[in-house]
Each structure stands twice: as C-alpha cells, then as structure tokens.
CSV table of N, CA and C in Angstrom, one decimal:
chain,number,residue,atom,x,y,z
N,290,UNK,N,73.2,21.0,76.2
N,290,UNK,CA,73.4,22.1,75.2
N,290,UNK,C,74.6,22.9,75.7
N,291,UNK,N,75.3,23.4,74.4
N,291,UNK,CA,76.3,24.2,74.9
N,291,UNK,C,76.1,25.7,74.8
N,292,UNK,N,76.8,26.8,75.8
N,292,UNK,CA,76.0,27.8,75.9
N,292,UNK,C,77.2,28.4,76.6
N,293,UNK,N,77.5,29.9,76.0
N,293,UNK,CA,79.1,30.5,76.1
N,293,UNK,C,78.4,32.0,76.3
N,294,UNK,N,78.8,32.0,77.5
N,294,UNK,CA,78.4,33.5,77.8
N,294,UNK,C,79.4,34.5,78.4
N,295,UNK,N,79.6,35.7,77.0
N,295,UNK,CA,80.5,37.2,77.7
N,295,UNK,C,79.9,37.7,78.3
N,296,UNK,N,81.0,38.4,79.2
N,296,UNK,CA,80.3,39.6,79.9
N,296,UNK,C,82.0,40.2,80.0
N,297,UNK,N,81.9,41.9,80.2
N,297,UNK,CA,82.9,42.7,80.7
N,297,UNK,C,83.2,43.8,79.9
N,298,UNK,N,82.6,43.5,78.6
N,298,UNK,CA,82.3,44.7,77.9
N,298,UNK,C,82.0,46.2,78.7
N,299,UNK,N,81.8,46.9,77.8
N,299,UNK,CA,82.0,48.4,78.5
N,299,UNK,C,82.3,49.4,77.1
N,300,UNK,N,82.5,50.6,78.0
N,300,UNK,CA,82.7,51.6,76.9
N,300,UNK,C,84.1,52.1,78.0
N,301,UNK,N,85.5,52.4,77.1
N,301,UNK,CA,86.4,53.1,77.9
N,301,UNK,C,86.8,54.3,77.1
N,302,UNK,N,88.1,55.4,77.3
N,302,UNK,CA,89.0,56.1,76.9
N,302,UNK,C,89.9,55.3,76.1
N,303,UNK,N,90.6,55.8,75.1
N,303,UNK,CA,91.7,55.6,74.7
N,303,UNK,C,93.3,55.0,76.0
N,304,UNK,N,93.5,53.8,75.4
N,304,UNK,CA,94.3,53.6,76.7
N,304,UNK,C,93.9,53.2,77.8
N,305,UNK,N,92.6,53.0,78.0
N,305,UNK,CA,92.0,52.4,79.4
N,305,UNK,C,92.5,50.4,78.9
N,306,UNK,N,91.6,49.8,80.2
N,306,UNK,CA,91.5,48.4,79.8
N,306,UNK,C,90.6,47.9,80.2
N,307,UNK,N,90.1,46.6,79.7
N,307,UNK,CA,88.7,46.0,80.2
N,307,UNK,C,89.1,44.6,80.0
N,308,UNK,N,88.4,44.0,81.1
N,308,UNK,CA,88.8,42.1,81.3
N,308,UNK,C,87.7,41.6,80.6
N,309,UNK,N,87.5,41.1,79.5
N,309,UNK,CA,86.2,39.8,79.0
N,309,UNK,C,86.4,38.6,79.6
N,310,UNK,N,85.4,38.2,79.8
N,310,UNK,CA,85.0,36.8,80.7
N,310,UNK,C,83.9,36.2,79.4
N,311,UNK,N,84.6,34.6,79.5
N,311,UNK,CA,83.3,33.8,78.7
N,311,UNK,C,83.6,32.7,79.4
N,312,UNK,N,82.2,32.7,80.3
N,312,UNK,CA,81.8,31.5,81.2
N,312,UNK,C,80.8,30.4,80.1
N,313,UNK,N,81.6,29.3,79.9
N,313,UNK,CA,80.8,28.0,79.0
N,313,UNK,C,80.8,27.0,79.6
N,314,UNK,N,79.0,26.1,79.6
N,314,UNK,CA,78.4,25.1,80.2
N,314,UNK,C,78.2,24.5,78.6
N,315,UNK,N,78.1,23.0,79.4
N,315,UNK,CA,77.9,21.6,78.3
N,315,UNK,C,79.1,21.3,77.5
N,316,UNK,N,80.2,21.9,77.8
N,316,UNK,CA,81.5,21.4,76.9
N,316,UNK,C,82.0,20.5,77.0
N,317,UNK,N,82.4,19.6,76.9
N,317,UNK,CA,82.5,18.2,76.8
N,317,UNK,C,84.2,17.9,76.5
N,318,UNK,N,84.6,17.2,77.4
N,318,UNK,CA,86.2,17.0,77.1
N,318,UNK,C,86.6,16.8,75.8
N,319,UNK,N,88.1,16.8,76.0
N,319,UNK,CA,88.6,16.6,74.8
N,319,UNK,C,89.2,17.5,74.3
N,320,UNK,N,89.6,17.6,73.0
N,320,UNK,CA,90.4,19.0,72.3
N,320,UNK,C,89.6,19.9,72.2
N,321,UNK,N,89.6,21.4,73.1
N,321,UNK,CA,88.5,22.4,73.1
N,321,UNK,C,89.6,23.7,72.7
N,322,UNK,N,90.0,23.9,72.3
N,322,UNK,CA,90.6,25.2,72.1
N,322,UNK,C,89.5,26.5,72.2
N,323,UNK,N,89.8,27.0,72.8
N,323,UNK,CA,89.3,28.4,73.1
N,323,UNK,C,89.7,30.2,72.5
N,324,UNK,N,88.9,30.6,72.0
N,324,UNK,CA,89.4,32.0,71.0
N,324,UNK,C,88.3,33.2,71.1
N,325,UNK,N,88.4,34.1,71.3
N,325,UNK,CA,87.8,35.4,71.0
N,325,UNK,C,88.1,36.2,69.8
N,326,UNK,N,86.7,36.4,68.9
N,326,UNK,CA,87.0,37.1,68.0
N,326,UNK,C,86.7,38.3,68.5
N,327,UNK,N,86.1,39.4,67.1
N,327,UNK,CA,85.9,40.6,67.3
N,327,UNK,C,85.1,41.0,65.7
N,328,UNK,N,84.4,42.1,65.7
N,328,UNK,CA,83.4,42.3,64.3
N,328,UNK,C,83.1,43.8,64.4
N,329,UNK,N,83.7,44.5,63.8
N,329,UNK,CA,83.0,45.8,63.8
N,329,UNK,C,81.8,46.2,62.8
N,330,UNK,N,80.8,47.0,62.7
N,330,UNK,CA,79.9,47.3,61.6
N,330,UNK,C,80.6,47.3,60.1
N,331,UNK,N,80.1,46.7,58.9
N,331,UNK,CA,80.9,46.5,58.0
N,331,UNK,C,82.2,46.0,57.7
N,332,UNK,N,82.4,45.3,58.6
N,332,UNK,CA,84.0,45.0,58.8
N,332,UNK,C,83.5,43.4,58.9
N,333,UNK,N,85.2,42.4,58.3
N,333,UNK,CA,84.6,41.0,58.5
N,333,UNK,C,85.1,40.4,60.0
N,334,UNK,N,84.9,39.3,60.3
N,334,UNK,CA,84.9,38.9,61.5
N,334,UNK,C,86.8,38.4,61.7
N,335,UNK,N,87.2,39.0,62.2
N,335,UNK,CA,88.6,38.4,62.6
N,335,UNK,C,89.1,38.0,63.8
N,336,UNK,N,90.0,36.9,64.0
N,336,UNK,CA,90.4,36.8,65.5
N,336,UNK,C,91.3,37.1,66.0
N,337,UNK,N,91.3,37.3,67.1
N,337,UNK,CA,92.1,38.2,68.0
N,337,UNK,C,93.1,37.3,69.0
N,338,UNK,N,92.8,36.2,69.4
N,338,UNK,CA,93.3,35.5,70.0
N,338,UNK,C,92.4,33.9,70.3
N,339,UNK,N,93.7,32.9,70.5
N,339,UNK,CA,93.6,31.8,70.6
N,339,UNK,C,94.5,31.3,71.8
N,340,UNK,N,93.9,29.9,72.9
N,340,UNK,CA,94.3,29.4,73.5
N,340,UNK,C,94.3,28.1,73.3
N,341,UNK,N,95.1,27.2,73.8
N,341,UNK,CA,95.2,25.6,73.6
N,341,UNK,C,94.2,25.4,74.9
N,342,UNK,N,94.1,23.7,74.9
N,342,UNK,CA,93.0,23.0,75.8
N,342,UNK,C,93.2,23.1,77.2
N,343,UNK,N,94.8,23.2,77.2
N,343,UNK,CA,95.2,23.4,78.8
N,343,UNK,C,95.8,24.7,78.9
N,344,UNK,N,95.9,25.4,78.0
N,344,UNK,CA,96.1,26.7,78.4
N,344,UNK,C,98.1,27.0,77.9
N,345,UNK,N,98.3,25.6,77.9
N,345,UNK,CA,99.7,26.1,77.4
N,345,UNK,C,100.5,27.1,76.1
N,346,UNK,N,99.6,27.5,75.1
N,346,UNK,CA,100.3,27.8,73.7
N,346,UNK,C,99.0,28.9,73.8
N,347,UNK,N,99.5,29.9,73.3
N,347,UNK,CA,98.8,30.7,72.5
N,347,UNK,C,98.9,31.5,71.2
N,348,UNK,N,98.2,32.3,70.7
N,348,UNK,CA,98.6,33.5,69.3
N,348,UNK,C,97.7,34.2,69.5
N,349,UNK,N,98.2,35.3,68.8
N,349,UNK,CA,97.3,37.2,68.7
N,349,UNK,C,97.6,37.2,67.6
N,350,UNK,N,96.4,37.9,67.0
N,350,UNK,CA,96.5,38.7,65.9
N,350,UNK,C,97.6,39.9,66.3
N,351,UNK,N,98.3,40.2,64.8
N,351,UNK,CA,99.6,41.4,65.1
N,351,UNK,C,98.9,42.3,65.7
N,352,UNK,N,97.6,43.0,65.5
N,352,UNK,CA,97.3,44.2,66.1
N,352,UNK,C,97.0,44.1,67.3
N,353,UNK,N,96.7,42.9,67.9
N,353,UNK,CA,97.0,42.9,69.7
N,353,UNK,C,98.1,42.9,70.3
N,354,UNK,N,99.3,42.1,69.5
N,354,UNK,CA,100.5,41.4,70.5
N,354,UNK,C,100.9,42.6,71.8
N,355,UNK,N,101.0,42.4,72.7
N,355,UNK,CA,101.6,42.7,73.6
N,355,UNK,C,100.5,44.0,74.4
N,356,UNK,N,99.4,43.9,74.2
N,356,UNK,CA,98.5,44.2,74.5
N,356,UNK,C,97.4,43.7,75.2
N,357,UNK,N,97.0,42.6,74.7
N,357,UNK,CA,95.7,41.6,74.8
N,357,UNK,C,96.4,40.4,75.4
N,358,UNK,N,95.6,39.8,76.4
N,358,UNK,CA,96.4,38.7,76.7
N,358,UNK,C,94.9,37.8,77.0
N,359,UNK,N,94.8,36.4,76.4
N,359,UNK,CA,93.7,35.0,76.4
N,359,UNK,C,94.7,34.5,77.7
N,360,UNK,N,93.5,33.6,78.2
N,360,UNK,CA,93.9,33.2,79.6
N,360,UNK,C,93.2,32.1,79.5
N,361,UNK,N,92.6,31.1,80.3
N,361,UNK,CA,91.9,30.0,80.8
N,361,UNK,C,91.7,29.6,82.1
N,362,UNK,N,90.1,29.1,82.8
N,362,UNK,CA,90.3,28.2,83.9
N,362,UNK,C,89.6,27.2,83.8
N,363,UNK,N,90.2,26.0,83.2
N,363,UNK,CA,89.3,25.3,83.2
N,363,UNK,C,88.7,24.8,83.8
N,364,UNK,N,88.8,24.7,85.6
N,364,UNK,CA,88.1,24.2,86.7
N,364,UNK,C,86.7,25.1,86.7
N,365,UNK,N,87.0,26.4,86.4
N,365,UNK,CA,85.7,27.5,86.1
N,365,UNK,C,85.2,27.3,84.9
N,366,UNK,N,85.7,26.8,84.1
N,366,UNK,CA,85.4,26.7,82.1
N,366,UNK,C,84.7,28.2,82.1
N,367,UNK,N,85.8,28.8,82.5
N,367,UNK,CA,85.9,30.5,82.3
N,367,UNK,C,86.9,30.5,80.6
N,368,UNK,N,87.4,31.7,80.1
N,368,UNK,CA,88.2,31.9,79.6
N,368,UNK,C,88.3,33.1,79.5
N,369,UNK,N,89.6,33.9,79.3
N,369,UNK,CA,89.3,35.7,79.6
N,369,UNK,C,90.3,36.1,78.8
N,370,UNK,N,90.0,37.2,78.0
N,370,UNK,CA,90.8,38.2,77.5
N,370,UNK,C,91.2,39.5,77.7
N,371,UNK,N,92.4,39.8,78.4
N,371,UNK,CA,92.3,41.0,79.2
N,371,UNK,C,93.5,41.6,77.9
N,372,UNK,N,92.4,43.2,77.9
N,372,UNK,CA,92.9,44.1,77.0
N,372,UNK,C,93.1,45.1,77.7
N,373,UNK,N,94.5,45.6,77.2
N,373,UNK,CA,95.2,47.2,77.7
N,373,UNK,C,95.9,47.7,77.0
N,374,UNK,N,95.9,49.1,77.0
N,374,UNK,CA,96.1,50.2,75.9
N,374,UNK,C,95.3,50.3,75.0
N,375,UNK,N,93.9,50.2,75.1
N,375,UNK,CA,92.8,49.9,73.9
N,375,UNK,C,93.1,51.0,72.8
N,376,UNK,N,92.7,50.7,71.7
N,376,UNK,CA,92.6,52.0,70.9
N,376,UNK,C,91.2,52.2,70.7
N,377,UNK,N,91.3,53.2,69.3
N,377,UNK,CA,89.7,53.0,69.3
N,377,UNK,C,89.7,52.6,67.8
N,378,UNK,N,90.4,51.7,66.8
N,378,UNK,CA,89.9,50.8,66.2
N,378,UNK,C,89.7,49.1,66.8
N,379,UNK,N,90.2,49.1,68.2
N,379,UNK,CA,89.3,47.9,68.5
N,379,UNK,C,88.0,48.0,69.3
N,380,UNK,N,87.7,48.8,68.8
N,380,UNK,CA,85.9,48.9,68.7
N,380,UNK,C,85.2,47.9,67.8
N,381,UNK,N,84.5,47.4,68.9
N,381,UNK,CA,83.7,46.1,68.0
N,381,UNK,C,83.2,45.5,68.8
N,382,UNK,N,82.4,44.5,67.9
N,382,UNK,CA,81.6,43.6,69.5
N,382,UNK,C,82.9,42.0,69.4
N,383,UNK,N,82.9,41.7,70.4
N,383,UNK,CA,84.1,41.0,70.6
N,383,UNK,C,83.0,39.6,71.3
N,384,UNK,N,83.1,38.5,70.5
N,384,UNK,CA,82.5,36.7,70.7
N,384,UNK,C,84.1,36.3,71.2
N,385,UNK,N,83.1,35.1,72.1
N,385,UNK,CA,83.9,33.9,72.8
N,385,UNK,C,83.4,32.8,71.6
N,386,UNK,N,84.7,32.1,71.5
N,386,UNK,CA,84.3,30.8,71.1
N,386,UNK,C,84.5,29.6,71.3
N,387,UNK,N,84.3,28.6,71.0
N,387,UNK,CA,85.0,27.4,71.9
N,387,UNK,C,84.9,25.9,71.4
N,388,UNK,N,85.0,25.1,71.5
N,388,UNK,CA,84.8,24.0,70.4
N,388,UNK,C,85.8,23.5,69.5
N,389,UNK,N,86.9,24.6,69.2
N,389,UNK,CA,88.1,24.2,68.7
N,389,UNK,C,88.7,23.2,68.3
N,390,UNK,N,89.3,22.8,67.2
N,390,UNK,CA,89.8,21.4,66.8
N,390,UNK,C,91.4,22.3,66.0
N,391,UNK,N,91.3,23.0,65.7
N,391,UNK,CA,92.6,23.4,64.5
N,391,UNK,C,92.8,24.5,65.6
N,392,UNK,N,94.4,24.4,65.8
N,392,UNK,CA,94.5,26.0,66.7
N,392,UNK,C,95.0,27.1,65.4
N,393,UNK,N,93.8,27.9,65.2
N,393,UNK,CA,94.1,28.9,64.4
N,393,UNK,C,92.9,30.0,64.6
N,394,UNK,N,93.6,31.1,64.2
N,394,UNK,CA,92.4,32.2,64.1
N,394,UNK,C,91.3,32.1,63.1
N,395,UNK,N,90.5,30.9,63.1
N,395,UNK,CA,89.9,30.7,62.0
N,395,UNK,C,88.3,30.2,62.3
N,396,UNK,N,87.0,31.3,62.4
N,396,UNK,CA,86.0,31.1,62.6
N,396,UNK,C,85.7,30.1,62.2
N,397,UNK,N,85.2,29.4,60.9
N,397,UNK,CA,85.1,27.8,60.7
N,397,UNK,C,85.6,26.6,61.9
N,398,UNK,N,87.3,26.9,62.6
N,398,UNK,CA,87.5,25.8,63.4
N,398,UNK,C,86.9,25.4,64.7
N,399,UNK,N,85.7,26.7,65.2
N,399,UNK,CA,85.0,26.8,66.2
N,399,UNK,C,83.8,26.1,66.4
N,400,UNK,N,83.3,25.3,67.0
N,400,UNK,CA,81.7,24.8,67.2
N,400,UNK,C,80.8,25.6,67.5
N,401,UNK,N,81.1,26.5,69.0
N,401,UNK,CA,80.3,27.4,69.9
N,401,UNK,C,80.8,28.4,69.7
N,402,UNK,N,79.8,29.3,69.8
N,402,UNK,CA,79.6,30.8,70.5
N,402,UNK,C,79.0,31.2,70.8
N,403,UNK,N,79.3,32.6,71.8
N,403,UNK,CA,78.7,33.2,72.6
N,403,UNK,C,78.1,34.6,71.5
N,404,UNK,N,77.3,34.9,72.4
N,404,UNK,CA,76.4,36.3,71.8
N,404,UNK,C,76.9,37.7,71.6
N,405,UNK,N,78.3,37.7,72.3
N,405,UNK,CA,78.9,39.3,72.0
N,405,UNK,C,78.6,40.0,73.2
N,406,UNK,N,79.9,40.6,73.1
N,406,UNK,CA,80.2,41.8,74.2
N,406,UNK,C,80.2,42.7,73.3
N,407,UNK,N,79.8,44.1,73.8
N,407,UNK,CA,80.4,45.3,72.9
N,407,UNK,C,81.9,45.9,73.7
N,408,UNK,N,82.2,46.2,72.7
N,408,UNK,CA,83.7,47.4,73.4
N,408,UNK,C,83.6,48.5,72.6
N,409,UNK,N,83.6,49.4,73.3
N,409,UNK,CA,83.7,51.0,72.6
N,409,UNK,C,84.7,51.7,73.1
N,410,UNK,N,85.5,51.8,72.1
N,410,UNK,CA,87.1,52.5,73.2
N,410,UNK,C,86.6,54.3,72.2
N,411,UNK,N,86.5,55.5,73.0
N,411,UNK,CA,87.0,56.3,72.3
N,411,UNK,C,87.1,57.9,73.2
N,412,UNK,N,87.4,58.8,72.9
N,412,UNK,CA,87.3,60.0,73.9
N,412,UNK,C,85.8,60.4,74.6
C-alpha cells in the first residue's frame, strides 16, 4: 500500500520559513513525479510546486517563484518543500503528492496523497 506522510507544518510570522517533509512508502519505480499542493478554506486546491523522478526539472506556481523551493531524496523517498518569506495568504493546509505521470500542476496527474500539513503564516 502506498502511504505519503507530511510533517513540518507549524504556525510562523510573516516572513518566517518552514521545511515540509513527505516521507512515502510502497512507491514503486518508474515515472513518479512528485508535487505539493496547498487548499485554503473555500478556496480550490492549487499547486504549488512540482519535481521530476530524479529530481532534475522543476515548476512553481507564480506566487511562489523564488521563494519555495521542491527538493527530493530518493534513497529516503523523502521529498521537501522549503518555504521563505511566507506571507499570510499562503495559509493553507499544504498535501504531498506523488504518483505522477504528466509533469504539471495538475491534481488529476497524481495517484497518492498524503493527509495535510497545516501552515498558518500570520502576526
């Protein structure tokens, strides 16, 4: 069974930063592209970043670039997203996903996910 677990969530300030970790068991070789979304209350689900299978290529949504950065280990079948200069519209609970076949920010191209981290950025 496959099973994708965040952790690193937190609550920060404006401007702080916080590392997400999604450690996933039972994944199975092959094309896995790896991505973290995000979902605020009432809001639809968008992504924030994507990684290729070996970690070479990636994409951010515009409102991360040069902010957020997706990572990979695949010897750990870790993957991490480390965010700084948070604001506080990326407040949201923020999923790992993994399963990937299309590299795109696109919930449909995902097989797995994980249960959500929360992030609360605010004063």
């Amino acid at each position: 069974q496959v099973q994708l677990v965040e952790s690193g969530g937190g609550s920060v300030q404006p401007g702080g930063s916080l590392r997400l970790s999604c450690a996933a068991s039972g994944v199975t070789g092959g094309k896995n592209y790896m991505a973290w979304f995000r979902q605020a209350p009432g809001k639809e689900r968008e992504g924030v970043a994507v990684i290729s299978t070996r970690g070479h290529s990636t994409t951010y949504a515009d409102s991360v670039k040069g902010r957020f950065t997706i990572s990979r280990d695949n010897a750990k079948k870790t993957s991490y997203l480390q965010m700084n200069n948070l604001r506080p519209d990326d407040t949201a609970m923020y999923y790992c996903a993994a399963g990937g076949d299309v590299f795109a920010l696109s919930a449909p191209a995902y097989k797995f996910w994980g249960q959500g981290t929360q992030v609360t950025v605010s004063s």
